Coordinates of C-alpha atoms in Angstrom, one line a residue:
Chain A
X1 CA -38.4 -284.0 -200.6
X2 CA -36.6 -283.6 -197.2
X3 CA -33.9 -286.3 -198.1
X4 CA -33.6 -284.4 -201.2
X5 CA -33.0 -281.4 -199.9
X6 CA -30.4 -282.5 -197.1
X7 CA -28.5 -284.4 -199.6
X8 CA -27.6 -281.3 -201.6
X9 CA -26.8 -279.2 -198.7
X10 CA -22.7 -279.1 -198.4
X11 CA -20.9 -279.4 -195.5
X12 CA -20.8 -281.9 -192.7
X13 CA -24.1 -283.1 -190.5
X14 CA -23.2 -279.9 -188.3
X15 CA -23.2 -277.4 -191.3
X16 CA -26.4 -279.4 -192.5
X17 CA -28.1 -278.5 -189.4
X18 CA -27.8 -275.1 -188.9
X19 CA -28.4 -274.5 -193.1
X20 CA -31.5 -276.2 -192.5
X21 CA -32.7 -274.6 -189.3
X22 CA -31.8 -271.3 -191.1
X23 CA -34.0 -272.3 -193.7
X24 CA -36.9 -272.7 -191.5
X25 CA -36.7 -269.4 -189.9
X26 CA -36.5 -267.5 -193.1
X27 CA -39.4 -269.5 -194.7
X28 CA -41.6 -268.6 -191.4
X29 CA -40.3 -265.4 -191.6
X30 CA -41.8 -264.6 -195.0
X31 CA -45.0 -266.8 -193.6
X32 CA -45.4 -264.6 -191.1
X33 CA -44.4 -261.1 -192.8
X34 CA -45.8 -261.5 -196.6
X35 CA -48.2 -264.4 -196.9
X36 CA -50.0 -264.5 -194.2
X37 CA -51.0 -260.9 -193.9
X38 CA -52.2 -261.2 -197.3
X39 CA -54.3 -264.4 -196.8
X40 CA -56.0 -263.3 -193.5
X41 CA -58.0 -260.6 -195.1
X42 CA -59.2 -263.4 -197.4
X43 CA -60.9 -264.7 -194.2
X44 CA -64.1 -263.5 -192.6
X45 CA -62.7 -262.3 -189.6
X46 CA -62.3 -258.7 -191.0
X47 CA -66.1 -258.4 -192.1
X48 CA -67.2 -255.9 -188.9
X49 CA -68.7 -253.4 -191.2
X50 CA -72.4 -252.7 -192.2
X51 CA -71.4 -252.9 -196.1
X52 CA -70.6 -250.4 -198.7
X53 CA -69.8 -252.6 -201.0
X54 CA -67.8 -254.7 -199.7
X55 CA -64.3 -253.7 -201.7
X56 CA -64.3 -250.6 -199.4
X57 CA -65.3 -251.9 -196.3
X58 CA -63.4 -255.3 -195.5
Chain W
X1 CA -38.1 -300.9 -209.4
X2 CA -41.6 -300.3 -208.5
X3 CA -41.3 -300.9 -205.0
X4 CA -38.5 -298.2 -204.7
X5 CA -41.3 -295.8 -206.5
X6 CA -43.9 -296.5 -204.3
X7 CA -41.9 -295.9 -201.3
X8 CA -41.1 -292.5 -203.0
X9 CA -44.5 -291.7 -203.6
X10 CA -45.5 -292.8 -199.8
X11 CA -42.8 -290.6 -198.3
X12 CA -43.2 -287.6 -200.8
X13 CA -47.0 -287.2 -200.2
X14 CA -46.4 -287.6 -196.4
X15 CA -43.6 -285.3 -196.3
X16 CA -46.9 -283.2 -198.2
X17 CA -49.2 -283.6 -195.4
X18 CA -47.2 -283.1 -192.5
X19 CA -45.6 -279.5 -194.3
X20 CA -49.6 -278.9 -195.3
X21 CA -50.6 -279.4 -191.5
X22 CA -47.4 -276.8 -190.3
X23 CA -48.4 -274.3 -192.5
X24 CA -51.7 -274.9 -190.8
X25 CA -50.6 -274.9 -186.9
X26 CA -48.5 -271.7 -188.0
X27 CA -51.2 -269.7 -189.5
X28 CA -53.4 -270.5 -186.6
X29 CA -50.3 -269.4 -184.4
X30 CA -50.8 -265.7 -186.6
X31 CA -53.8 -265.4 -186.6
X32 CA -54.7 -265.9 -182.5
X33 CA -51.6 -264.4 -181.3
X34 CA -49.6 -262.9 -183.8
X35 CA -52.3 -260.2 -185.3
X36 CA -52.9 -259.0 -181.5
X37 CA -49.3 -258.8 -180.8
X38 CA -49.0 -256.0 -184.0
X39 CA -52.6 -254.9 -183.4
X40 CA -51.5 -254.2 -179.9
X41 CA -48.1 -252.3 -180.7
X42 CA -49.6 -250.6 -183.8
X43 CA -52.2 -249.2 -181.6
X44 CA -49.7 -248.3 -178.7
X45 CA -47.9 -246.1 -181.4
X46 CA -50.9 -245.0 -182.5
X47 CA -51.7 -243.2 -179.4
X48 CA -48.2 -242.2 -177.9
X49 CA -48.0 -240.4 -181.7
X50 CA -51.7 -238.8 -180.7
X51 CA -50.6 -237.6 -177.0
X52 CA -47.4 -236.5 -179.1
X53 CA -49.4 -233.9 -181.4
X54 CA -51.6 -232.8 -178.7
X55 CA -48.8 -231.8 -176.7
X56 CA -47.6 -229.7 -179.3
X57 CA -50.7 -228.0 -179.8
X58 CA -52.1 -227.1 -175.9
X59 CA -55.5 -227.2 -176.2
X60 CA -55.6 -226.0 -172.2
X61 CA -55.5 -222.1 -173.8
X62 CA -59.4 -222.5 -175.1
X63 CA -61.6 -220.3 -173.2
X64 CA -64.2 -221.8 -171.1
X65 CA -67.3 -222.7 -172.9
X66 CA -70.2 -225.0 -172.7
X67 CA -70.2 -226.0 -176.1
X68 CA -67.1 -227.8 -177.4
X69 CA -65.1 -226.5 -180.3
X70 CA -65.5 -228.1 -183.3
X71 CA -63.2 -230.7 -184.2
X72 CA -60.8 -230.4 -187.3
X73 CA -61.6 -232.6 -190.2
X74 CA -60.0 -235.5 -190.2
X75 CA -57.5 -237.4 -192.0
X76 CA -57.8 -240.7 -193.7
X77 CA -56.1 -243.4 -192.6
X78 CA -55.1 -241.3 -189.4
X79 CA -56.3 -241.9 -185.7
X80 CA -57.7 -238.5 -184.4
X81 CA -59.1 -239.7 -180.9
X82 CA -58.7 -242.5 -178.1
X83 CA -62.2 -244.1 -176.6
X84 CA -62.3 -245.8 -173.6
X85 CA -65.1 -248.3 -172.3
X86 CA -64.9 -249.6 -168.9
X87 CA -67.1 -252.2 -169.2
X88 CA -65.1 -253.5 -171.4
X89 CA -62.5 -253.8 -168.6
X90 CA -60.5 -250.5 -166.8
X91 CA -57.5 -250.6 -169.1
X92 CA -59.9 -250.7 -172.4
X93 CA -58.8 -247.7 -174.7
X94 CA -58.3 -248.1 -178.5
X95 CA -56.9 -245.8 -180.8
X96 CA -60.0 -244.1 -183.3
X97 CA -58.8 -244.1 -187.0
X98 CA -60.5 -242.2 -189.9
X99 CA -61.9 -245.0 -192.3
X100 CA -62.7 -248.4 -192.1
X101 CA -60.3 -250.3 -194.4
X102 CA -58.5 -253.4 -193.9
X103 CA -55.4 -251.1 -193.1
X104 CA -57.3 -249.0 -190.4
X105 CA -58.4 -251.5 -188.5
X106 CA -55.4 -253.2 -188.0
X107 CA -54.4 -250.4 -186.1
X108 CA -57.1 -249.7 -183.7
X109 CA -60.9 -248.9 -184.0
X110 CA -62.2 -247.3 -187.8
X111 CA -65.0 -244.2 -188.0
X112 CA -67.1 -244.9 -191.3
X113 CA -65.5 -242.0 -192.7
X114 CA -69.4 -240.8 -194.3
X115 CA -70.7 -240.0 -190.8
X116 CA -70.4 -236.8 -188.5
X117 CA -67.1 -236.1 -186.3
X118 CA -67.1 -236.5 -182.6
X119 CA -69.7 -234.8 -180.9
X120 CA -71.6 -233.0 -184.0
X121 CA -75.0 -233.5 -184.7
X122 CA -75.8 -236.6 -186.5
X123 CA -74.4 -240.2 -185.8
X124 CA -70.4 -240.9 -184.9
X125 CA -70.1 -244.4 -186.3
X126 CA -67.1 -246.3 -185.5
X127 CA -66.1 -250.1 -186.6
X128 CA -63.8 -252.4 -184.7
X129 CA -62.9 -256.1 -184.9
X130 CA -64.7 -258.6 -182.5
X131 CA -61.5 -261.0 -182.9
X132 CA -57.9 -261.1 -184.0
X133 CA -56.0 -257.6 -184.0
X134 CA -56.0 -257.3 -180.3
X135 CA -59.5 -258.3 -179.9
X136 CA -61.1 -255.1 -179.3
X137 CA -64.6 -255.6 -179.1
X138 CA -64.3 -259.2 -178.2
X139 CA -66.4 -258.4 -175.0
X140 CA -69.2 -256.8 -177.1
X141 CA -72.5 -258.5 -176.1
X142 CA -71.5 -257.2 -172.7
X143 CA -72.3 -253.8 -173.6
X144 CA -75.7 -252.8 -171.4
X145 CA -78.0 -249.5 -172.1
X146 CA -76.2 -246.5 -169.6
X147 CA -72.5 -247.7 -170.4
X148 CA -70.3 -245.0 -171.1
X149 CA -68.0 -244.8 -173.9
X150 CA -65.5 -242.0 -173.5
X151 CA -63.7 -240.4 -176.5
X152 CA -61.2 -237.9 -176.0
X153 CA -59.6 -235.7 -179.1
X154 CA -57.3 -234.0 -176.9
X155 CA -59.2 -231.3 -176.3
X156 CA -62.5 -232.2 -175.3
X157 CA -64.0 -235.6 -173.4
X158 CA -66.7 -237.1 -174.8
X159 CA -69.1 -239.1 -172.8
X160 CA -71.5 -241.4 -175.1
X161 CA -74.2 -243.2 -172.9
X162 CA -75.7 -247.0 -174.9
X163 CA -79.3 -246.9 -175.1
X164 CA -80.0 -250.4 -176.0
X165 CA -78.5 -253.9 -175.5
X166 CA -76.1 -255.0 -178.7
X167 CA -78.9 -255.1 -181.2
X168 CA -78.3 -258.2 -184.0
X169 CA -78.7 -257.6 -187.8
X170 CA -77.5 -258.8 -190.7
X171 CA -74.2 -256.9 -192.8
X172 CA -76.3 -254.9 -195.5
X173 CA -78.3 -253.6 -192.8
X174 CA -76.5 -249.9 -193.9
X175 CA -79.7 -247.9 -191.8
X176 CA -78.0 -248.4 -188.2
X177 CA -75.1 -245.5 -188.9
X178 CA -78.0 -243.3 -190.3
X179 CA -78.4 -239.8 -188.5
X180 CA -81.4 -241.5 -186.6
X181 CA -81.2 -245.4 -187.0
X182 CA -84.8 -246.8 -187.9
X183 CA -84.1 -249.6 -185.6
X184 CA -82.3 -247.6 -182.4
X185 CA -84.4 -245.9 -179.8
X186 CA -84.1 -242.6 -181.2
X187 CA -86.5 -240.5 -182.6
X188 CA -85.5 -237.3 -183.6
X189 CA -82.2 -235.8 -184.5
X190 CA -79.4 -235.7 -181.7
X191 CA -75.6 -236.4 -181.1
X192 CA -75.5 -240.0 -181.0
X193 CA -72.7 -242.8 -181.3
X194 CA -73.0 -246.1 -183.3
X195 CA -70.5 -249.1 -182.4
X196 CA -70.2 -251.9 -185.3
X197 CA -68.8 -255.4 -184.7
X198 CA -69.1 -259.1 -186.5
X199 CA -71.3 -261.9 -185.2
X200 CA -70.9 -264.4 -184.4
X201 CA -67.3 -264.2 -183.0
X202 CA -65.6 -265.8 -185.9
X203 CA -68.3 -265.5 -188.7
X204 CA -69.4 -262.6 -190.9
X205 CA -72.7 -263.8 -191.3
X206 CA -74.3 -261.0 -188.7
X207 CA -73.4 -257.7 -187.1
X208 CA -73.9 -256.3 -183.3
X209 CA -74.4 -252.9 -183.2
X210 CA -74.5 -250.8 -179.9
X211 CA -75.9 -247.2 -180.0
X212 CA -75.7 -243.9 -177.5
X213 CA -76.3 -240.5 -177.1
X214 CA -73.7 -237.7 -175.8
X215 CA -74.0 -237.3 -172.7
X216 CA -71.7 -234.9 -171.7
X217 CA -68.5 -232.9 -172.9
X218 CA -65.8 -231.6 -170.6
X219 CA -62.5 -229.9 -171.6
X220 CA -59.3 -231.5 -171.0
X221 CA -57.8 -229.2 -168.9
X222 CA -60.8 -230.1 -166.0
X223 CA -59.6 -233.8 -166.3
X224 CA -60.8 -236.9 -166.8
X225 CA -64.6 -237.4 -166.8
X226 CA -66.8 -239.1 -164.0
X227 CA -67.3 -242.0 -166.0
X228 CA -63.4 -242.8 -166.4
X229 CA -62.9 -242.2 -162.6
X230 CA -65.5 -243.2 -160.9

């Protein structure tokens, strides 16, 4: 998957590098902006409510 | 060649596992520090946007009076007041937001949105999460009967004194933000405060819940109550 991916990027070893290592970043930063804010909710850390049903109160 | 595919399959699913356990490490990485970093930020804004509106409107021109003005409705999704708990530790103040969605308490402490405003007759309930999002009532089963808990609105501070040591109960246990909780010391009507966090630290399997009375009120313009400077 990884060799795949490094053998299609163009440019030299240098090029390669920084490609990949921009790659990274922008995958965490989507992590970190979109995903995971919309997973954590999914978790039970957010249930500090006496219920009200619980689509209005996690 | 099926060595050459096996090899393939090896590294693939490896490559798999080790991408599987980042995405783990880096969720864990959100969830302990980066939630309190926002949580922290969104409630500093919170509050400098709160001391921005009082300013605007000086609440030092009320007359003196010994029963606080009523406070304004409030809006959802909007923090209306500040509370401070020193036992919680000196610097403790979270921002007080109207509802208790996913949404509002990200951003600092909720009010259940169905009970009484600060200070009125009846029970102030307020929600707030015991970890992640800045951990604001991590320090919960602290919390001991005389404890104040401050509010201010930016015209009035409210002291709340707790009555009883964080009481345990289970989520659909709706009776403790009641005007007068069945379970809570109280007896007959009054201005009381309840405080809502999960159990145990991580789970959702339990709630603690903290109730007080008002204790006192003081305008702004006298300064900050006893109980914050003492």
């Amino acid at each position: 998957m990884y060799g795949w991916i490094w053998r299609h990027l163009p440019g030299n070893a240098w090029v390669r590098a920084f490609t990949s290592l921009v790659l990274v970043l922008a995958i965490v930063y989507v992590l970190f902006q979109y995903i995971f804010p919309w997973a954590e909710p999914l978790l039970p850390f957010n249930d500090v409510t006496v219920d009200q049903g619980r689509g209005a109160t996690r | 060649m099926p060595v050459v595919s096996v090899r393939l399959v090896v590294r693939t699913l490896s490559e798999l596992c080790i991408t599987v356990g980042t995405l783990i490490v880096l969720f864990v990485v959100y969830v302990l520090y980066w939630t309190g970093v926002k949580a922290d930020s969104a409630a500093d804004s919170q509050i400098s946007a709160l001391h921005h509106q009082w300013a605007r409107t000086p609440a030092a021109s009320a007359p003196q009076r010994s029963d606080p003005p009523a406070p304004a409705p409030y809006t959802g999704g909007k923090s209306f007041a500040v509370m401070y708990i020193p036992r919680l530790g000196k610097d403790w103040h979270k921002p007080v937001l109207e509802g208790i969605g996913v949404k509002d308490l990200q951003k600092g402490l909720g009010h259940y949105a169905t009970t009484t405003r600060l200070g009125q007759p009846g029970n102030f309930s307020v929600a707030g999460h015991r970890r992640t999002y800045g951990d604001p009532f991590k320090d919960f089963p602290e919390l001991r009967p005389g404890d104040a808990v401050v509010l201010t609105d930016g015209t009035t501070w409210f002291t709340y004194r707790l009555d009883n040591k964080p009481y345990r109960t289970v989520p659909s246990d709706i009776g403790v933000i009641d005007p007068v909780p069945a379970k809570s010391p109280f007896r007959s009507p009054g201005r009381y405060l309840t405080l809502t966090t999960c159990d145990p630290e991580w789970g959702s399997s339990h709630r603690l819940i903290a109730w007080g009375h008002l204790d006192s009120t003081r305008p702004v313009a006298q300064g900050k109550p006893q109980a914050l400077t003492g």
